[in-house]
mmCIF file of C-alpha atoms in Angstrom:
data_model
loop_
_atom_site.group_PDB
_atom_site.id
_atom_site.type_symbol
_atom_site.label_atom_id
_atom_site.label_comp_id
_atom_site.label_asym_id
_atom_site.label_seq_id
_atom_site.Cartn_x
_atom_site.Cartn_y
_atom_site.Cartn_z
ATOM 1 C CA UNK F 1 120.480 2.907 -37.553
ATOM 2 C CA UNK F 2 122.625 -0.510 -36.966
ATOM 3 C CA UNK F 3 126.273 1.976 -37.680
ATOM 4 C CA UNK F 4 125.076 4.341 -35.523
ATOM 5 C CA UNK F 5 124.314 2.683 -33.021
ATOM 6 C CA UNK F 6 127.477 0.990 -33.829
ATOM 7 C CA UNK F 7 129.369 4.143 -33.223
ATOM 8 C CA UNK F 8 127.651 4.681 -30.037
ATOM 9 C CA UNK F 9 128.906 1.769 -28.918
ATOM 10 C CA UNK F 10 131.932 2.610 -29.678
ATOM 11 C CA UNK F 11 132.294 5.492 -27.934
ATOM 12 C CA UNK F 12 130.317 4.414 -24.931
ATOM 13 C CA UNK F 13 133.314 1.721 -24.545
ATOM 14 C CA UNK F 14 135.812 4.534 -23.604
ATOM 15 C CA UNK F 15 133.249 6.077 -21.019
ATOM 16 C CA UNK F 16 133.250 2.209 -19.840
ATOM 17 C CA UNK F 17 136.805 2.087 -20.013
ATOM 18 C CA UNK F 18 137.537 5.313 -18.147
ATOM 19 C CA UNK F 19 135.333 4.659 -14.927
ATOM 20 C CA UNK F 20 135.983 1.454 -14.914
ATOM 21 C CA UNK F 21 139.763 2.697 -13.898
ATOM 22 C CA UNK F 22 138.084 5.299 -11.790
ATOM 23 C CA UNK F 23 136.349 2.773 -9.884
ATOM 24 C CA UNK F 24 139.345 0.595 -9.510
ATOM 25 C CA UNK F 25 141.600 3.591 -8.214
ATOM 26 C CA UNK F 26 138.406 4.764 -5.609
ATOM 27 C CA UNK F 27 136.286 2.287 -4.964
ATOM 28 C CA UNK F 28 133.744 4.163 -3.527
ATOM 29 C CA UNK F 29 129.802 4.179 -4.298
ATOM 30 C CA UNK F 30 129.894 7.099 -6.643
ATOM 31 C CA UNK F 31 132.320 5.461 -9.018
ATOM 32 C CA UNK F 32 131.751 2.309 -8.374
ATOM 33 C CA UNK F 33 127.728 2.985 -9.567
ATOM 34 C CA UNK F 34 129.177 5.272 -12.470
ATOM 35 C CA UNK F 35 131.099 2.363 -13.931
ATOM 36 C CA UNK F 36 128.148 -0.106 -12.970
ATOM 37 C CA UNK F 37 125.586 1.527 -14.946
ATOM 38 C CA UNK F 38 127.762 2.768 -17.609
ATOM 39 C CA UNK F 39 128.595 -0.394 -18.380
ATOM 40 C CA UNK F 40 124.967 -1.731 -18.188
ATOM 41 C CA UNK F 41 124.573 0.902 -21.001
ATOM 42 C CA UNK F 42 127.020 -0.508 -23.043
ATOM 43 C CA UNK F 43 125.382 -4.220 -22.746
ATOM 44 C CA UNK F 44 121.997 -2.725 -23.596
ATOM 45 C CA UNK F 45 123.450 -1.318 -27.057
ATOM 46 C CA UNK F 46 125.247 -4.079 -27.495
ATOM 47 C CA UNK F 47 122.354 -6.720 -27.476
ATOM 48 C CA UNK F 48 120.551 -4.303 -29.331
ATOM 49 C CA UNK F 49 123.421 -4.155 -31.825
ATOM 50 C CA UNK F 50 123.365 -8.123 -32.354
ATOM 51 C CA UNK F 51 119.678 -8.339 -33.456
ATOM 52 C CA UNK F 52 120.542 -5.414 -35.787
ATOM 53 C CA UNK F 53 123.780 -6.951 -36.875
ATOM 54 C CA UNK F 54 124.331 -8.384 -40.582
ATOM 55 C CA UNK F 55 127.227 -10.816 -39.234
ATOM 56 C CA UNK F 56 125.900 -11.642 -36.047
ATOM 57 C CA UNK F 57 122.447 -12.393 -37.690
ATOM 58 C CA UNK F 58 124.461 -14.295 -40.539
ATOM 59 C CA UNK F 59 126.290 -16.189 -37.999
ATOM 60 C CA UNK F 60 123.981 -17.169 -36.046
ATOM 61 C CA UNK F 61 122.032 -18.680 -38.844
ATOM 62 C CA UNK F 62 125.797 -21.276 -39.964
ATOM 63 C CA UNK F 63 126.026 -21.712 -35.904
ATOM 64 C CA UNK F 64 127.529 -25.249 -35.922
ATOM 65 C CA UNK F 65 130.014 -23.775 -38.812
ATOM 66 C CA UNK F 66 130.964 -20.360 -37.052
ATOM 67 C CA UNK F 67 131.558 -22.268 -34.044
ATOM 68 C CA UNK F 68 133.785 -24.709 -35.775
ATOM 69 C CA UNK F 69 136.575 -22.016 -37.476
ATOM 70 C CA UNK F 70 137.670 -19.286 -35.024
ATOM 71 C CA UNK F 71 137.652 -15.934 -36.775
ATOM 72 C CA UNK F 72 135.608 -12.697 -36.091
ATOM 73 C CA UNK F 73 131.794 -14.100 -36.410
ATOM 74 C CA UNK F 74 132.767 -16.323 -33.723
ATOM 75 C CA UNK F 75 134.530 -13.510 -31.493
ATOM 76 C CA UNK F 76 131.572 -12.241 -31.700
ATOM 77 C CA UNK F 77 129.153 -14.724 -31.502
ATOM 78 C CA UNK F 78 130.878 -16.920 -28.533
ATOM 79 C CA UNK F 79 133.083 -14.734 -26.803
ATOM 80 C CA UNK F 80 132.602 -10.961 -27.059
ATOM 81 C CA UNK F 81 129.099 -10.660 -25.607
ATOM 82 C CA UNK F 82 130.306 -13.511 -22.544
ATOM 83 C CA UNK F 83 132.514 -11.622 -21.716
ATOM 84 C CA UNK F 84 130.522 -8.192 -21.490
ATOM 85 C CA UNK F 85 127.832 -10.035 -19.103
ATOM 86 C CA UNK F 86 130.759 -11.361 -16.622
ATOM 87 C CA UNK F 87 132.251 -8.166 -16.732
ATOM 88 C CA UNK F 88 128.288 -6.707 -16.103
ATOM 89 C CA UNK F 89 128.031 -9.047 -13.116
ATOM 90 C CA UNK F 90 131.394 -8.196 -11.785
ATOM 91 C CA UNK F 91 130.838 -4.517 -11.775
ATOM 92 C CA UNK F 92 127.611 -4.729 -10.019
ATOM 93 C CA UNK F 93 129.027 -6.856 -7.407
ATOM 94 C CA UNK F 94 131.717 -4.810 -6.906
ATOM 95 C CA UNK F 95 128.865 -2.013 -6.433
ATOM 96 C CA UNK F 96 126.916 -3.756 -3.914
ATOM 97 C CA UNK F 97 130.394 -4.695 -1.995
ATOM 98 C CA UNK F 98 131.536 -0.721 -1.989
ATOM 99 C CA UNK F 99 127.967 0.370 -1.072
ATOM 100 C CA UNK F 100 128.964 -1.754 2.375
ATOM 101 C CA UNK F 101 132.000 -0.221 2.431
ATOM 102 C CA UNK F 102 133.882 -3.683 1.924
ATOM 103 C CA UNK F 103 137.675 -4.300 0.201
ATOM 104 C CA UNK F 104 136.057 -6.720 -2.201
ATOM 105 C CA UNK F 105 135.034 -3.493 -4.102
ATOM 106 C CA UNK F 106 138.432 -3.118 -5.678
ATOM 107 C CA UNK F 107 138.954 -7.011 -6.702
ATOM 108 C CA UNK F 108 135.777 -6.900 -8.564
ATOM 109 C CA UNK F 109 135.860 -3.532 -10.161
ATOM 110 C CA UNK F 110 139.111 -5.049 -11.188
ATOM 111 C CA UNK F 111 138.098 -8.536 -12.322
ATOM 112 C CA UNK F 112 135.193 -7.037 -14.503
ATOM 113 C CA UNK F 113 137.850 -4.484 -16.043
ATOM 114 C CA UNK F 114 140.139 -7.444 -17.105
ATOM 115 C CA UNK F 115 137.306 -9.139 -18.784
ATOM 116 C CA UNK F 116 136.486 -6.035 -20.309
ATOM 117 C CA UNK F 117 139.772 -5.874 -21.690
ATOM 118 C CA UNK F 118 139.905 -9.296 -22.800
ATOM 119 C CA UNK F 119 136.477 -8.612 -24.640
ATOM 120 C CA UNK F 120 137.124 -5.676 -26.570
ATOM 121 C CA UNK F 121 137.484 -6.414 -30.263
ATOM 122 C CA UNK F 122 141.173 -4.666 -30.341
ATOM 123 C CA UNK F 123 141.332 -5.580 -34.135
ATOM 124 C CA UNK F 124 138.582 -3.265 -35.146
ATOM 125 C CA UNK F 125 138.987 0.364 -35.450
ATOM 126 C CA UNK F 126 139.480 2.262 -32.158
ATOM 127 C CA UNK F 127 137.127 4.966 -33.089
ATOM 128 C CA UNK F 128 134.628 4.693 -35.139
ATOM 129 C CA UNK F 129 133.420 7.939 -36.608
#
């Protein structure tokens, strides 16, 4: 279950990925809730992924260590899931804003892709079959 979802994940990211840019370029309601809940999609397997997840688990359990020596249990642990909840927040601000038909849209469907960016694990495989 925990590699499937895994791929899922995975894949979902590229949806994530793709409206996100979609939502930048038109930051209108339709993409803007396309990316939003897309993306909440992505944090829901994602959490679900970390209480299913070997390292995650493992790291969790040598905290004070993990945090101590930067590597990937600590992307992971500290940094990669942060960054998927600001990104989260972003996007559904940026939602609410283009539902009113403000210009904030854009800068926030546009902050929460950089973070998105910044948070994908671009050292693991890019698809994941």
């Amino acid at each position: 279950m925990y590699e499937a979802l895994l791929v899922l994940h995975n894949l979902v990211r590229w949806l994530v990925l793709l409206f996100g840019v979609w939502a930048l370029l038109q930051p209108g309601p339709r993409p803007g809730a396309l990316f939003a809940h897309i993306l909440t999609l992505q944090v829901v397997l994602g959490v679900v992924l970390a209480f299913l997840s070997p390292l995650f688990q493992g790291a969790l359990a040598a905290l004070d260590q993990v945090m101590r020596t930067p590597g990937e249990a600590r992307y992971f642990v500290a940094e990669h899931w942060v960054g998927g909840l600001l990104a989260l927040g972003l996007a559904h601000g940026g939602l609410a804003q283009a539902r009113k038909g403000k210009p904030l849209a854009r800068l926030l469907f546009g902050l929460a892709l950089l973070v998105l960016l910044l948070s994908i694990p671009w050292f693991r495989p890019l698809f994941r079959l």
